[in-house]
GROMACS .gro file of C-alpha atoms in nm:
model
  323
    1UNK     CA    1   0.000   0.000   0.000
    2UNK     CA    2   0.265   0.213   0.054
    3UNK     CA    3   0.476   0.173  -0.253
    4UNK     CA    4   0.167   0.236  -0.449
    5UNK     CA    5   0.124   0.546  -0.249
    6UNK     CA    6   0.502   0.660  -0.316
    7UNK     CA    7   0.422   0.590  -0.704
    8UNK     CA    8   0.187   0.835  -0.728
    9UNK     CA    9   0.408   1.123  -0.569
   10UNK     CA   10   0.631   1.245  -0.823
   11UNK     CA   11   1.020   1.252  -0.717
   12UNK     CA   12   1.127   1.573  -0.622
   13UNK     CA   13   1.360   1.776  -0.845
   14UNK     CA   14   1.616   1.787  -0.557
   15UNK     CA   15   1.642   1.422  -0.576
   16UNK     CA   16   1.702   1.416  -0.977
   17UNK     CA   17   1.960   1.677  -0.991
   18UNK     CA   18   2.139   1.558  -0.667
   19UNK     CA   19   2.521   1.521  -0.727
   20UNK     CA   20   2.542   1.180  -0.593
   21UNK     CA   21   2.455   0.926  -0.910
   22UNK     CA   22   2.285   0.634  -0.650
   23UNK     CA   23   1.993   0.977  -0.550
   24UNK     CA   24   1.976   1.039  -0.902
   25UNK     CA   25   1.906   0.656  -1.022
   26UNK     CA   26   1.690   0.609  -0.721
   27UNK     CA   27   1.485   0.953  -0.822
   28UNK     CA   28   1.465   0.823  -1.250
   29UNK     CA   29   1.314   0.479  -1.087
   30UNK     CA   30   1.060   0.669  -0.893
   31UNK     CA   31   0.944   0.873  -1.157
   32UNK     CA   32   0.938   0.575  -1.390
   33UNK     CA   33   0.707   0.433  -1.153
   34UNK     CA   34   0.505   0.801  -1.083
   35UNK     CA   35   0.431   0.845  -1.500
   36UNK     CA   36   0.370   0.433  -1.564
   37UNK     CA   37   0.082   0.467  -1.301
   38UNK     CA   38  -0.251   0.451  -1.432
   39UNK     CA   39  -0.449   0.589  -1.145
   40UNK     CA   40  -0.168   0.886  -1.083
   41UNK     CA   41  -0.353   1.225  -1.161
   42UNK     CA   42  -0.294   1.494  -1.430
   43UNK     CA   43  -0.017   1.681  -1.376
   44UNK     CA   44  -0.055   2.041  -1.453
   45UNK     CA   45   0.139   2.220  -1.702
   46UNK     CA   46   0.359   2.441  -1.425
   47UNK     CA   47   0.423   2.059  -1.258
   48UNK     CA   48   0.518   1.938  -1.519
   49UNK     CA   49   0.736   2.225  -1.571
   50UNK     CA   50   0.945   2.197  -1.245
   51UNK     CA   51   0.932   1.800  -1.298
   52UNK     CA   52   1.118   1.857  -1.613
   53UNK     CA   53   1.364   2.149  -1.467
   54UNK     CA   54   1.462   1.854  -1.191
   55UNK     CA   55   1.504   1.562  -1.505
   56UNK     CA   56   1.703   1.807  -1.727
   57UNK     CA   57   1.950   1.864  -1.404
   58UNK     CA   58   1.952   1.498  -1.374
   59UNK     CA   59   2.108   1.496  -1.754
   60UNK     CA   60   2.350   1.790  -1.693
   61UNK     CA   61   2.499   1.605  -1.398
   62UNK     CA   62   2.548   1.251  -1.581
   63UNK     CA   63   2.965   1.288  -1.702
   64UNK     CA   64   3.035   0.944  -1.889
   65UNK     CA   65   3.002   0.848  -2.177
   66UNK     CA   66   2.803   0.539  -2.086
   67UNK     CA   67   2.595   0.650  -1.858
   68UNK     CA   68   2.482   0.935  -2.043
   69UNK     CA   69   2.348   0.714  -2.334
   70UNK     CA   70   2.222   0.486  -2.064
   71UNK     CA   71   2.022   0.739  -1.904
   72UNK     CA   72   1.909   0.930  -2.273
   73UNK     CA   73   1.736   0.602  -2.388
   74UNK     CA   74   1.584   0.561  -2.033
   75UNK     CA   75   1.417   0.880  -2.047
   76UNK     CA   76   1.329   0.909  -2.378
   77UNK     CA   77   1.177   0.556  -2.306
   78UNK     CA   78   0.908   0.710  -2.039
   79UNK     CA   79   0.751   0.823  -2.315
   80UNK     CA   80   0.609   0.428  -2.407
   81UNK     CA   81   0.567   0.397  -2.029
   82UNK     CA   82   0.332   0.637  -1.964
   83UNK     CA   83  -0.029   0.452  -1.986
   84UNK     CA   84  -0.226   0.701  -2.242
   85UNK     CA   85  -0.088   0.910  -2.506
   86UNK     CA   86  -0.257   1.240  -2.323
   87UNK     CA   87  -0.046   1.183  -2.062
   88UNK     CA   88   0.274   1.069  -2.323
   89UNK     CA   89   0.202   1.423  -2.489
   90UNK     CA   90   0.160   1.616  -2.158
   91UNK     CA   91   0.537   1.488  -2.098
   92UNK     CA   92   0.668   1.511  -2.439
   93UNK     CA   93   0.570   1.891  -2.471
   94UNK     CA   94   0.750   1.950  -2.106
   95UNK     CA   95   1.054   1.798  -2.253
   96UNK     CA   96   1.060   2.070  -2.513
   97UNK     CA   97   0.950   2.357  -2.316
   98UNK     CA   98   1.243   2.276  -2.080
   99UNK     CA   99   1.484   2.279  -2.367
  100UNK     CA  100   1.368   2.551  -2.535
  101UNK     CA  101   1.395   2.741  -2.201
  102UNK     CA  102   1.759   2.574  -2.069
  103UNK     CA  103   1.934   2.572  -2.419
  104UNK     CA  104   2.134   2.918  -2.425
  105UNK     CA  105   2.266   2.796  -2.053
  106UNK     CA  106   2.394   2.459  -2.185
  107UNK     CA  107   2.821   2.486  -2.218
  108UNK     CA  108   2.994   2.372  -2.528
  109UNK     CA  109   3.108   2.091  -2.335
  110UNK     CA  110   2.751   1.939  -2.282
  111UNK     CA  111   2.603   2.055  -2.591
  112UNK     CA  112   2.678   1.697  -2.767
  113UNK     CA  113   2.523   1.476  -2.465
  114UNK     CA  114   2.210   1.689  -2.491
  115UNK     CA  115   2.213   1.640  -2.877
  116UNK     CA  116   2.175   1.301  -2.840
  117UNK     CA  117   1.938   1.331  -2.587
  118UNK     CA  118   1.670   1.519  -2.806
  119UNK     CA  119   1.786   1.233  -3.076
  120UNK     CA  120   1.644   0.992  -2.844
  121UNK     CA  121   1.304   1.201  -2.758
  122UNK     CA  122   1.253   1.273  -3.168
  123UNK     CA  123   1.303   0.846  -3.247
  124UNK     CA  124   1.092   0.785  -2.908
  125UNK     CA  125   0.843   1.017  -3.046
  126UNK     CA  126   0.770   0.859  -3.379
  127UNK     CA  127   0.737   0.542  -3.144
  128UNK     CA  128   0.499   0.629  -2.967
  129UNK     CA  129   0.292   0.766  -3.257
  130UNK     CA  130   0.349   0.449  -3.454
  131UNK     CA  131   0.223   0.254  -3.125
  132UNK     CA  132  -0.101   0.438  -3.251
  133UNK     CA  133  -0.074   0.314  -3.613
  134UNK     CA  134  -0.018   0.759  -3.670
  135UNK     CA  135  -0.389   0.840  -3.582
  136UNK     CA  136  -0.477   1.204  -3.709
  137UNK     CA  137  -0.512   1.318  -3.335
  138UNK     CA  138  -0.203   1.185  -3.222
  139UNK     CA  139  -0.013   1.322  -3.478
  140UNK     CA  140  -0.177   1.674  -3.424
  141UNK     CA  141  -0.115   1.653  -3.097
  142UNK     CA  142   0.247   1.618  -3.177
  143UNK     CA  143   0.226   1.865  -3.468
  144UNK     CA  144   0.085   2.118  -3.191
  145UNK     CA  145   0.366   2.079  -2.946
  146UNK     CA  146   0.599   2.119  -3.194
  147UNK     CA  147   0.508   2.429  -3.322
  148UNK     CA  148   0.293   2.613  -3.028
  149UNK     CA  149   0.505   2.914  -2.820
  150UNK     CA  150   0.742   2.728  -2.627
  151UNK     CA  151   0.815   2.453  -2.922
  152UNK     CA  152   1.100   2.407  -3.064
  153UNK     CA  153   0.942   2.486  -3.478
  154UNK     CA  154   0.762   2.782  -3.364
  155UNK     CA  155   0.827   3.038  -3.634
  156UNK     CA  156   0.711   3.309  -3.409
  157UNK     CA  157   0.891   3.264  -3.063
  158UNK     CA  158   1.249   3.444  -3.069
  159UNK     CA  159   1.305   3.256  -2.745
  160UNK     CA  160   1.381   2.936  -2.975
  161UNK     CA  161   1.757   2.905  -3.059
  162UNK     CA  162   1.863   2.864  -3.384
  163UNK     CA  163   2.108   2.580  -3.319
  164UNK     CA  164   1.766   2.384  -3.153
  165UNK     CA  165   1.593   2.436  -3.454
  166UNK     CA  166   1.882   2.327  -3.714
  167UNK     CA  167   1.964   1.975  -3.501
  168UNK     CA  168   1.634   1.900  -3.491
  169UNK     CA  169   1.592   1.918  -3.871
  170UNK     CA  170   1.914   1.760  -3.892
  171UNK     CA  171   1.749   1.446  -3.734
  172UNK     CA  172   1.404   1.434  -3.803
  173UNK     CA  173   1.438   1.216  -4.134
  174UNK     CA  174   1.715   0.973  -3.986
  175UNK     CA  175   1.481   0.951  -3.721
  176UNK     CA  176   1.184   0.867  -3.892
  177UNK     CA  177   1.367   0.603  -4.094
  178UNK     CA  178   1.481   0.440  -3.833
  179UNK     CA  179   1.179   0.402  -3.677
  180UNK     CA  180   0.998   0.288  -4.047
  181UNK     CA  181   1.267   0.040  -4.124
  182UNK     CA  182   1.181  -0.310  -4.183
  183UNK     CA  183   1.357  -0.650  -4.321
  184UNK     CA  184   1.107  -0.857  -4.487
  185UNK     CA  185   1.434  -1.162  -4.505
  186UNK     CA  186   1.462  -1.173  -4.140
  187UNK     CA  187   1.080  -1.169  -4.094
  188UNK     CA  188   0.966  -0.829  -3.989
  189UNK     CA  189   0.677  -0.710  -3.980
  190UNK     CA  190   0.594  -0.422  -4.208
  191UNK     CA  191   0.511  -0.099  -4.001
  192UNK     CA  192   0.195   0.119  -4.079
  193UNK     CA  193   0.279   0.409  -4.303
  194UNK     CA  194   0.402   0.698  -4.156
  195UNK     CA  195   0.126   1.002  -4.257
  196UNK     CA  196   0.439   1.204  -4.434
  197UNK     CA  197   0.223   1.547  -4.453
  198UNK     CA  198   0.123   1.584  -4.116
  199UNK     CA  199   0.498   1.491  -3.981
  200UNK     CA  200   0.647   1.770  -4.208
  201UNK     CA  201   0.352   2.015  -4.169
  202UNK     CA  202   0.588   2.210  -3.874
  203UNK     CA  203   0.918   2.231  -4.148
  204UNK     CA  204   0.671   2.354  -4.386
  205UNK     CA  205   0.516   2.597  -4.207
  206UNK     CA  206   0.851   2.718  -4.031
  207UNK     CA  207   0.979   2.767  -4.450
  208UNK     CA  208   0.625   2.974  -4.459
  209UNK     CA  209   0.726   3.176  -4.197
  210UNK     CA  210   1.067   3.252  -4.051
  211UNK     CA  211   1.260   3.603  -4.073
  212UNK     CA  212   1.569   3.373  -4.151
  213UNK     CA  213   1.750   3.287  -4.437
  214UNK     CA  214   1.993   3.065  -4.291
  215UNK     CA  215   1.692   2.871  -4.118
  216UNK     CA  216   1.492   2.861  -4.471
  217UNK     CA  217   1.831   2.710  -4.609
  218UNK     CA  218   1.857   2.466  -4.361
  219UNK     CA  219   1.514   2.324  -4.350
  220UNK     CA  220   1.487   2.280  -4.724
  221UNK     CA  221   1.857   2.072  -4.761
  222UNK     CA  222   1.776   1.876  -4.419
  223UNK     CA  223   1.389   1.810  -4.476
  224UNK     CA  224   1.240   1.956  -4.804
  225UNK     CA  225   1.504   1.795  -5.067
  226UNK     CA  226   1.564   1.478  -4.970
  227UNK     CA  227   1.196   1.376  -4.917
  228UNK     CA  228   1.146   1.521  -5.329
  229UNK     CA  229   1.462   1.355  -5.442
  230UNK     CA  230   1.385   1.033  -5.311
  231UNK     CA  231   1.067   1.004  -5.434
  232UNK     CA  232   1.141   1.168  -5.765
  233UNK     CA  233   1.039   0.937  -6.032
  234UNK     CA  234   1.371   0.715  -6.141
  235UNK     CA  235   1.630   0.890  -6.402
  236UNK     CA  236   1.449   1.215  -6.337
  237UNK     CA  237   1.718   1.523  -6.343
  238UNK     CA  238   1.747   1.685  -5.983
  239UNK     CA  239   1.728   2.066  -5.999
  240UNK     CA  240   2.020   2.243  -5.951
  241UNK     CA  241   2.164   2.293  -5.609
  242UNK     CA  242   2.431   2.528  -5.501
  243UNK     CA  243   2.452   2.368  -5.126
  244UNK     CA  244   2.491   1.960  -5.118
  245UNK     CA  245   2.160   1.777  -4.899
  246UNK     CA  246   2.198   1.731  -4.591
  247UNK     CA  247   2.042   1.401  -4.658
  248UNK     CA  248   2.068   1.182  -5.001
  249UNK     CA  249   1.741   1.057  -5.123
  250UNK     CA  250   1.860   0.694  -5.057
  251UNK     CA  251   1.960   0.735  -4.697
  252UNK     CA  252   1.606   0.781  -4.588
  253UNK     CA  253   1.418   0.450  -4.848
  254UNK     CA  254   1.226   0.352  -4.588
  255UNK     CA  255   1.036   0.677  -4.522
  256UNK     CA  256   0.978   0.681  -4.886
  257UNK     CA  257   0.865   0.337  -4.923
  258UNK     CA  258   0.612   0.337  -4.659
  259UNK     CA  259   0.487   0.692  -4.620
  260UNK     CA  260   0.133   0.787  -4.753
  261UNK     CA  261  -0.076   1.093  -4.711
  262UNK     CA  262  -0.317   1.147  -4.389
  263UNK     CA  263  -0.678   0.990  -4.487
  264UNK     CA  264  -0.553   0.817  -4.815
  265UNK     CA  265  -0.387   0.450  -4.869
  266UNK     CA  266  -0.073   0.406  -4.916
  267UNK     CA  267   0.063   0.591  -5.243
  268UNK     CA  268   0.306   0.493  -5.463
  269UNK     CA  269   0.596   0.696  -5.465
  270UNK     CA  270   0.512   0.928  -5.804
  271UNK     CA  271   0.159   0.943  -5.589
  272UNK     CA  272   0.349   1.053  -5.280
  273UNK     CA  273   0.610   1.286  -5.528
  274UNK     CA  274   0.265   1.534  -5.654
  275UNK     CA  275   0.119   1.517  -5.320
  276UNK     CA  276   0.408   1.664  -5.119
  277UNK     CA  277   0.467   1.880  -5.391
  278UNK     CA  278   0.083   2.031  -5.397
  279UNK     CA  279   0.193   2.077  -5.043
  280UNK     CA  280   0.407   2.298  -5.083
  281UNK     CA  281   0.237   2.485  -5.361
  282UNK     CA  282  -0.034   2.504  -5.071
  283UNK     CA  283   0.163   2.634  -4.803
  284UNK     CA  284   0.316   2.868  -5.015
  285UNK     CA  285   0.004   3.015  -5.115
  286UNK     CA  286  -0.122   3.081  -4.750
  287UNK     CA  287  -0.207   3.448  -4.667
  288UNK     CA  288   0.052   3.462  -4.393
  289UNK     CA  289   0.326   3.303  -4.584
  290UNK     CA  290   0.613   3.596  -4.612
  291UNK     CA  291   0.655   3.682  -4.937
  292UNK     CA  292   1.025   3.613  -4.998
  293UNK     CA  293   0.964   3.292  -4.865
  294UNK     CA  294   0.671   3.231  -5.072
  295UNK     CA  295   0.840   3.345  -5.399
  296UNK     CA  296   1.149   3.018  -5.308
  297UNK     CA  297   0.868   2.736  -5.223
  298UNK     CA  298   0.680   2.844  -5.577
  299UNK     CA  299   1.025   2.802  -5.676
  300UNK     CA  300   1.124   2.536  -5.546
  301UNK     CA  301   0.792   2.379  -5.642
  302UNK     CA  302   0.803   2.459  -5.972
  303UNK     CA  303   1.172   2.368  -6.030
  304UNK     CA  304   1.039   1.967  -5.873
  305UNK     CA  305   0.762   1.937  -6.122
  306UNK     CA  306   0.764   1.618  -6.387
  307UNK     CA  307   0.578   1.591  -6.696
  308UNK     CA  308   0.288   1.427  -6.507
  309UNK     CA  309   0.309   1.703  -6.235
  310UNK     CA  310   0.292   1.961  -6.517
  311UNK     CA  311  -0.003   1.879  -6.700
  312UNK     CA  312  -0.172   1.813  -6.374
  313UNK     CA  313  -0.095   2.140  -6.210
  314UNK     CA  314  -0.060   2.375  -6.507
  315UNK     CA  315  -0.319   2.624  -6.376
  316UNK     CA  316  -0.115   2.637  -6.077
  317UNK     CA  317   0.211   2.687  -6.280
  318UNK     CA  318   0.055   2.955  -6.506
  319UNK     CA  319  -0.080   3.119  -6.180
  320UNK     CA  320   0.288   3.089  -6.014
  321UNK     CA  321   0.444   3.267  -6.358
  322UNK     CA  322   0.183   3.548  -6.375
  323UNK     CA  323   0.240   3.657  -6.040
   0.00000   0.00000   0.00000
């Protein structure tokens, strides 16, 4: 009776950022058990808050090499722990309000521990939302927290670092793949398709969006051009590029064999190719789109377009050249 008591206190922050490592394992059990509980309360957003300022002290005081990994994948694992994916979400989107918040205080020396550890959330992420075969709420939900004040992709919070918002572009993809890859040979079982436009809906509407040039760069070569290249149809010519991808169209098969659209079965990759494509002509086209922005996705857009996109979209087209 008491243990089950205990389990529904959470572990104070104290505990977690103690300097002794046997407090600190102790305190990451406890709140294992606290967020696995079923019957434990909601915790309110300011809770959750000082919860997360205790875990991320936790991290900063963790100095090997081993045990930092150790201790990223346990954390990051919480998140398929937690019984509901309310409660998953409520957690996830402290995680990123905490780093969002900490990130300018974190030293060069403990900058690369704390990449990885966002690494682990992103790839835990997609986990959970494939535990939910990528319903449209779940993936909202994720969308939301994400891009919201206090996210990491809003386009209109100054608070967010630049560096946050580059590493996590730099990963998303790899992520994804990761969590989408499947061997057929050894017996796997193929995962449900990922729903590609409401994953990328936060890059896209950070492009729309963002003051920055150096941000717009890095978004398209880390998320916008290696999702069109790889599903470009085969022996099509790629557009030119001053700046090599961040990611080759190969390195990331497995998000573009089994990716499809939200509400629709799964594509086939030309299928996929003119539906991210009018996704971008779409986003590009929205009223709060800035317009140097909007002027490089029509671009971009129309530079990607094949001979079936053409004839398919030349309204669109003429409408892009007249204006």
């Amino acid at each position: 009776m008491a243990s089950s008591s205990a389990s529904r206190t959470p572990p104070l922050g104290k505990y977690l950022a103690s300097t002794d490592k046997k407090t600190r394992d102790k305190a990451v059990k406890n709140l294992a058990a606290f967020l696995s509980d079923p019957e434990r309360s909601q915790i309110p957003s300011h809770e959750m808050d000082k919860l997360w300022k205790g875990i991320f002290y936790c991290f900063w005081m963790s100095d090997k090499a081993l045990v930092q990994q150790a201790l990223a994948s346990e954390l990051a694992n919480l998140l398929l722990s937690i019984d509901g994916n309310t409660a998953s979400f409520e957690f996830l989107g402290g995680f990123w309000r905490t780093i969002v918040r900490e990130w300018e205080g974190i030293d060069r020396l403990r900058m690369d521990k704390y990449y990885m550890l966002i690494r682990r959330f992103v790839n835990a992420s997609f986990r959970l939302l494939m535990r939910y075969n990528w319903d449209s709420g779940s993936c909202q939900a994720y969308s939301d927290i994400l891009t919201t004040k206090g996210g990491p992709l809003c386009p209109d919070d100054n608070r967010v670092p630049s560096s946050l918002k580059y590493h996590l572009a730099d990963i998303y993809l790899e992520e994804l793949n990761k969590v989408l890859a499947w061997d057929s040979a050894a017996g796997d079982e193929c995962p449900p398709p990922a729903p590609l436009d409401t994953l990328i809906a936060p890059f896209l509407a950070l492009l729309a969006r963002t003051p920055s040039n150096h941000a717009f760069d890095r978004v398209m070569s880390a998320i916008l051009e290696p999702l069109i290249q790889s599903l470009a149809p085969p022996g099509s010519e790629e557009p030119p590029s001053k700046k090599r991808r961040r990611l080759l169209g190969d390195e990331i098969s497995f998000v573009a064999e089994n990716s499809c659209m939200s509400g629709s079965p799964t594509p086939d990759r030309s299928s996929l190719h003119q539906a991210l494509l009018k996704q971008v002509f779409s986003v590009a086209s929205e009223q709060d789109t800035r317009d140097s922005n909007r002027r490089r996705l029509y671009k971009f857009w129309k530079s990607n377009l094949d001979d079936d996109d053409y004839s398919h979209d030349r309204g669109a087209r003429c409408e892009v050249d007249a204006s």
